[in-house]
mmCIF file of C-alpha atoms in Angstrom:
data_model
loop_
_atom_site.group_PDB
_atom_site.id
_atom_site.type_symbol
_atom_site.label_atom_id
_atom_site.label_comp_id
_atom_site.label_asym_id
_atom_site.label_seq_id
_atom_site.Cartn_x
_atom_site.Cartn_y
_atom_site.Cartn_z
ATOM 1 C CA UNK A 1 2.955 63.841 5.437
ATOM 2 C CA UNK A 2 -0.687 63.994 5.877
ATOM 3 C CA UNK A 3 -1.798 63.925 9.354
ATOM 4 C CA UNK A 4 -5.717 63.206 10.096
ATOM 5 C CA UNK A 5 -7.107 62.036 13.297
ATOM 6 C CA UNK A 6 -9.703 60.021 13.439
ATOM 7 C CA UNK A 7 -13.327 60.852 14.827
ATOM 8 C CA UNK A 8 -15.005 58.340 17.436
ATOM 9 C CA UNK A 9 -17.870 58.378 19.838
ATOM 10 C CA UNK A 10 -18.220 56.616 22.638
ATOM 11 C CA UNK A 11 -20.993 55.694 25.220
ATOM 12 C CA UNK A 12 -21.238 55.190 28.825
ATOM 13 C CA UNK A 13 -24.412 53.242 29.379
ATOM 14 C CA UNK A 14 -24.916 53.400 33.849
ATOM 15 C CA UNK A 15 -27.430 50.662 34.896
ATOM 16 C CA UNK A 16 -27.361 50.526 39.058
ATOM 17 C CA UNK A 17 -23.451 50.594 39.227
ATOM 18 C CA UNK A 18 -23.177 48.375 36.407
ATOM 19 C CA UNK A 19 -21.629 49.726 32.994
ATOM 20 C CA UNK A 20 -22.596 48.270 29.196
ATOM 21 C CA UNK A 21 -19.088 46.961 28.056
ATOM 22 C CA UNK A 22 -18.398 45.453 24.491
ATOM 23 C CA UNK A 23 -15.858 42.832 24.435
ATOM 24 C CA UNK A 24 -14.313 42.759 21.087
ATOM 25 C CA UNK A 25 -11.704 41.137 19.171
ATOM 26 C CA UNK A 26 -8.613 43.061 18.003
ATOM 27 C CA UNK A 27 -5.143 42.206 16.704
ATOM 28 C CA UNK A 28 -5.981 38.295 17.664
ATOM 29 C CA UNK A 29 -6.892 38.917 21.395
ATOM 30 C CA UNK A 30 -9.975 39.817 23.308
ATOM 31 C CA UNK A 31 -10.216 43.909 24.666
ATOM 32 C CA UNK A 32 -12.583 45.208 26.357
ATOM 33 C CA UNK A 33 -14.274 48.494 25.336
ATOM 34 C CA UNK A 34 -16.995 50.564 25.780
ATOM 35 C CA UNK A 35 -19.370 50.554 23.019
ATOM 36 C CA UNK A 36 -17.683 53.014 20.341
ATOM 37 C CA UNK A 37 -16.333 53.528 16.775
ATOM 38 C CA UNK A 38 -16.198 56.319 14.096
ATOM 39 C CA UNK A 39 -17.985 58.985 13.064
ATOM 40 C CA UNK A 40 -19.696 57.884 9.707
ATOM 41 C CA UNK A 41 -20.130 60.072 6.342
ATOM 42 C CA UNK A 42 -23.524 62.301 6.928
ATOM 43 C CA UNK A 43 -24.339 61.467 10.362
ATOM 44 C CA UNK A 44 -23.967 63.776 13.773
ATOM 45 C CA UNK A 45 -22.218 62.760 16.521
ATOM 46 C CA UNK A 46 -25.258 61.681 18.806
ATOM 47 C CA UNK A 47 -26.302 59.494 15.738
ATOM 48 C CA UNK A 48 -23.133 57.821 15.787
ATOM 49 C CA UNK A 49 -23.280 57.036 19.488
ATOM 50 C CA UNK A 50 -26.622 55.235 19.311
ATOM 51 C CA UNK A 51 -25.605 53.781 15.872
ATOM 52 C CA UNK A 52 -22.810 52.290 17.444
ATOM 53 C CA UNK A 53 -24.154 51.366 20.886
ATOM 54 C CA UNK A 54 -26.841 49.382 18.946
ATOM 55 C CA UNK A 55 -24.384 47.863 16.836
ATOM 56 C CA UNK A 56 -21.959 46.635 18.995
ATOM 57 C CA UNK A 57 -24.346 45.709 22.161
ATOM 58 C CA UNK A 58 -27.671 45.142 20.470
ATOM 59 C CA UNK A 59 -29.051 47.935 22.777
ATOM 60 C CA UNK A 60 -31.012 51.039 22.231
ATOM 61 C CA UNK A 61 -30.083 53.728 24.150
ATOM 62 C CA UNK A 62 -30.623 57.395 24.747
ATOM 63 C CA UNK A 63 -28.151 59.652 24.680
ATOM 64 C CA UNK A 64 -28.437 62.256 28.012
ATOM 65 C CA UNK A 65 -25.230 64.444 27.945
ATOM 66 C CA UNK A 66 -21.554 65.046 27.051
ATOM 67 C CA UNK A 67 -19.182 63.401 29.409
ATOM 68 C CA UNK A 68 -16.189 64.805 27.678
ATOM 69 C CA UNK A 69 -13.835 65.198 24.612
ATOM 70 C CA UNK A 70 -10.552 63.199 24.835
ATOM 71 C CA UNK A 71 -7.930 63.339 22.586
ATOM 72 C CA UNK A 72 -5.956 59.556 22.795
ATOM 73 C CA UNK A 73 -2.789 58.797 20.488
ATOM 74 C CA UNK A 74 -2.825 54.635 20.378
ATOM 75 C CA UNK A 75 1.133 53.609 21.562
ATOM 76 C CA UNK A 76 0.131 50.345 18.852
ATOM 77 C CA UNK A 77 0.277 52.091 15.613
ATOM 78 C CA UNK A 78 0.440 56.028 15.942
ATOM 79 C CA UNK A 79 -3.216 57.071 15.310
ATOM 80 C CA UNK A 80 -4.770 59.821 17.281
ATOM 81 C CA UNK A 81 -8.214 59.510 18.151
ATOM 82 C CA UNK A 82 -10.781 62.259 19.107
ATOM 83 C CA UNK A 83 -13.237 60.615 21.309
ATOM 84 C CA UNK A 84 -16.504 62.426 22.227
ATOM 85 C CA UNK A 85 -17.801 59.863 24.965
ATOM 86 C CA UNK A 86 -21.689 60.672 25.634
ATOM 87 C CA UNK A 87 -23.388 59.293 28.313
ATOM 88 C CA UNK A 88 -27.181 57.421 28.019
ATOM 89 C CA UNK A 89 -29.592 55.334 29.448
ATOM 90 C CA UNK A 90 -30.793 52.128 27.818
ATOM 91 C CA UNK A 91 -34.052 51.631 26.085
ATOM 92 C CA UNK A 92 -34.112 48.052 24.999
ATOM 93 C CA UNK A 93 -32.379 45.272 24.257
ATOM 94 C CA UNK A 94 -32.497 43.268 21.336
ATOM 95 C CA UNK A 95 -31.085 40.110 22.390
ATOM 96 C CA UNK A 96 -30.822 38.786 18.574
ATOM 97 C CA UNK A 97 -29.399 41.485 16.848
ATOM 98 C CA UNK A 98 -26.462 40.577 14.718
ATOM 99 C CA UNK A 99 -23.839 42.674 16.084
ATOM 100 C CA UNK A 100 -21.164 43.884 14.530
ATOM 101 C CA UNK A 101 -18.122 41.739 13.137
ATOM 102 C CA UNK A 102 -15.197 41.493 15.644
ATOM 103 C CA UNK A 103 -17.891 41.642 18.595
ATOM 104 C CA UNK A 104 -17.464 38.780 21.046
ATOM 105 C CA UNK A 105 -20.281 40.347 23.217
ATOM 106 C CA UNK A 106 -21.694 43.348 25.602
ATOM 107 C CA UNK A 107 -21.395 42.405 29.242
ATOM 108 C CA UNK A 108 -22.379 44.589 32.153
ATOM 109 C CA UNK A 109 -19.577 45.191 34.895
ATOM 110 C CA UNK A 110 -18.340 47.299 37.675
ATOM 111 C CA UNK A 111 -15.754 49.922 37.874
ATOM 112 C CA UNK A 112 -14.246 47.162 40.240
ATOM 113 C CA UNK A 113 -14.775 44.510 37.587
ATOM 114 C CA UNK A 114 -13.317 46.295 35.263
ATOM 115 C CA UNK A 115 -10.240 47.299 37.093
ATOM 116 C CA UNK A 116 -9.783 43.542 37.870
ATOM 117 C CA UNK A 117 -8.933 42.908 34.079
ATOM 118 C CA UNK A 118 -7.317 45.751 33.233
ATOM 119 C CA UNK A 119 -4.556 43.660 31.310
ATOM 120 C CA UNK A 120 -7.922 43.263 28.649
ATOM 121 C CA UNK A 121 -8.701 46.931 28.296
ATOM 122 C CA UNK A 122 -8.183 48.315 24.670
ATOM 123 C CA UNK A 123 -7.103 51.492 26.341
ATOM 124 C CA UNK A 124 -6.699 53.432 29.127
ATOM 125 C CA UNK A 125 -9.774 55.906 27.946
ATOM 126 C CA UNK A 126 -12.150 52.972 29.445
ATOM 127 C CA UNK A 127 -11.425 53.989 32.684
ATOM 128 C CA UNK A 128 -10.934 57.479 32.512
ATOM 129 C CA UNK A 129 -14.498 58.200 31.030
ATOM 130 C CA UNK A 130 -16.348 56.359 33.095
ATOM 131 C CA UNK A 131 -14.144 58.045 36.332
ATOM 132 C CA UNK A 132 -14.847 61.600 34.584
ATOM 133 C CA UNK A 133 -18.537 60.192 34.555
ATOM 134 C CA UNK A 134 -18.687 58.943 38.075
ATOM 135 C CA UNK A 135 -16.960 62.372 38.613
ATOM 136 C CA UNK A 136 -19.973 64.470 37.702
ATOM 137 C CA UNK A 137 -18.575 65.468 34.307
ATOM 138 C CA UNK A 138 -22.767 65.779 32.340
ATOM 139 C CA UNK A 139 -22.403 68.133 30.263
ATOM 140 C CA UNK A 140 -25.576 69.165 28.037
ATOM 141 C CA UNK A 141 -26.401 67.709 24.697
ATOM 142 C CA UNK A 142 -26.587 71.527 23.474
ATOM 143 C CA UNK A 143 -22.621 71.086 23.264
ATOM 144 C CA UNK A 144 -23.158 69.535 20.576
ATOM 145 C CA UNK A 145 -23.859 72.092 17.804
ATOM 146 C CA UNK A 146 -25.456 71.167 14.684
ATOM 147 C CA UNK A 147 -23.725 71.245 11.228
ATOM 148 C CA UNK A 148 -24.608 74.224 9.025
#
């Protein structure tokens, strides 16, 4: 048996307390999220990060550090995920972009928001990457070594 994890990104995106959220539609309910997804064919990891926070918030963002490298095995069906979660500061927002299918929305909430629907998180990595960022955890981009 074949076993491959898969490769995600993920982005905390800090605006005065507030943090970018995505809420998104998976298995027939609602989840909340922070904008993410996989790695795509040909692209770096830091590509993938803005790629996806654009496509799932309609925000441009800049990427400003490594918050940390999680590995996360989903109790719903098995997979392990390797999230590198970056951490950025938004650019602009493009209030009509088409986002991404399955996207209800981005919203902006608290860490005390957030723990108030926990029941609607689509994992427990939400809260533990934003706590490792509140935390201090900024590491440099330079972690992040090019492909050869």
């Amino acid at each position: 048996m074949d076993w491959l994890p898969h490769i995600t990104v993920a982005t905390i995106v800090e605006d005065n307390g507030r943090f970018l959220m995505v809420e998104e539609t998976k298995h027939g309910r609602t989840v909340l999220n922070q904008p993410a997804g996989h790695l795509d064919p040909d692209e770096t990891l830091i590509e993938a990060a803005v790629r996806e926070t654009l496509e799932e918030t309609g925000w441009d963002v800049e990427p400003t550090g490594v918050v940390g490298i999680y590995l996360y095995t989903a109790p719903s069906n098995g997979v392990t995920y390797q999230r590198v979660c970056f951490s950025a500061k938004p650019l602009k927002h493009h209030p009509d972009y088409q986002l991404d299918d399955g996207i209800v929305g981005a919203k902006w909430l608290t860490r005390d928001e957030l723990l108030e629907q926990r029941a609607n998180w689509r994992s427990e990595l939400i809260i533990r990457c934003i706590d490792d960022y509140l935390d201090g955890k900024h590491f440099s981009l330079e972690l992040i070594r090019p492909s050869l």
